XYZ file of C-alpha atoms in Angstrom:
116
model
C 9.287 5.489 18.569
C 9.528 2.314 16.915
C 12.594 1.492 15.004
C 13.426 0.061 12.623
C 10.847 1.268 10.008
C 9.027 -1.612 8.450
C 7.419 -1.285 4.955
C 5.295 -3.057 2.554
C 4.753 -2.496 -1.276
C 1.695 -0.901 -2.185
C 1.076 -3.984 -4.565
C 1.073 -6.507 -1.755
C -2.043 -7.986 -0.432
C -3.801 -6.848 2.984
C -3.224 -10.721 3.956
C 0.528 -10.167 3.761
C 0.594 -6.874 5.392
C -1.425 -8.331 8.249
C 1.066 -11.395 8.559
C 4.003 -8.873 8.503
C 2.656 -6.808 11.334
C 2.067 -9.929 13.243
C 5.640 -11.076 12.532
C 7.277 -8.186 13.810
C 4.681 -7.063 16.485
C 3.938 -3.681 15.064
C 0.649 -1.730 14.432
C 1.622 -0.180 11.163
C 3.724 -0.241 8.187
C 4.844 2.232 5.866
C 3.911 1.737 2.173
C 6.164 1.995 -0.682
C 5.934 2.484 -4.410
C 9.053 2.435 -6.718
C 11.330 2.837 -3.630
C 9.395 5.775 -2.155
C 7.176 6.079 0.961
C 3.583 6.747 -0.421
C 1.357 6.107 2.474
C 0.848 4.134 6.015
C -1.271 1.083 6.579
C -2.364 0.572 10.274
C -4.194 -1.934 12.288
C -6.990 0.607 12.346
C -7.326 0.576 8.616
C -7.330 -3.203 8.577
C -10.355 -3.131 11.021
C -12.143 -0.195 9.503
C -11.339 -0.460 5.836
C -11.178 -4.248 5.493
C -13.130 -6.086 8.344
C -15.912 -3.783 8.706
C -16.531 -3.503 4.556
C -16.271 -7.206 4.322
C -13.296 -6.921 1.821
C -11.306 -10.129 1.014
C -7.692 -9.710 2.556
C -6.140 -12.144 -0.046
C -7.441 -9.959 -2.891
C -7.494 -6.542 -1.571
C -4.099 -4.601 -2.293
C -2.543 -2.359 0.280
C -2.774 0.506 -1.962
C -6.699 0.303 -1.966
C -6.934 1.041 1.689
C -3.684 2.728 2.778
C -3.684 6.216 4.467
C -1.804 8.821 2.269
C 0.245 10.941 2.472
C 2.466 9.808 5.180
C 2.431 12.564 7.858
C 5.892 13.250 9.630
C 7.546 15.535 12.024
C 11.446 16.048 12.568
C 12.956 14.120 15.679
C 13.900 17.520 17.080
C 10.320 18.130 17.807
C 9.081 17.938 21.338
C 6.532 15.410 22.648
C 4.044 18.203 23.225
C 4.421 19.372 19.602
C 3.941 15.697 18.258
C 0.814 15.371 20.463
C -0.594 18.405 19.110
C 0.273 17.611 15.798
C -1.480 14.165 15.948
C -4.515 15.509 17.685
C -4.874 18.304 15.083
C -4.769 15.739 12.239
C -6.779 12.901 14.174
C -4.032 10.283 13.558
C -2.404 7.604 15.851
C 0.776 7.205 14.220
C 3.202 9.599 12.754
C 6.621 9.058 10.963
C 9.659 10.719 12.526
C 12.219 12.270 10.407
C 16.230 13.054 10.470
C 17.650 15.126 7.985
C 14.630 14.476 5.726
C 14.731 10.669 6.279
C 12.361 8.666 8.033
C 13.725 6.940 10.911
C 10.965 5.632 13.125
C 7.236 5.670 13.819
C 5.700 7.582 16.799
C 2.487 6.235 18.303
C 0.072 7.839 20.620
C 1.143 4.770 23.113
C 4.538 6.125 22.901
C 3.468 9.709 23.739
C 1.581 8.504 26.599
C 4.466 6.769 28.072
C 6.533 10.024 27.651
C 4.087 12.587 28.563
C 2.527 10.525 31.393
């Protein structure tokens, strides 16, 4: 699981989101609107929703391509439960919550390390 959670405003550009992912060496950002998490932006989104469609990163806003809603699972869930949840929903990253608050992002790579 990756902590801390990094986020970006839904109003920001894809260009800035890409820079932020590179700065922090992460594969996703949670997207905020008025202080609430409203979506997630991943490297996969950048490839398939921006590059492949020929969108201009400096003009395209995060809200235009983010995946929503943020899917999450409690930190007390097992790795197998998380794996099954991600497979069932065809997602690569999952927000992890503790007492209803997002505390980290779990990736397929994290699960592979855990489950072997």
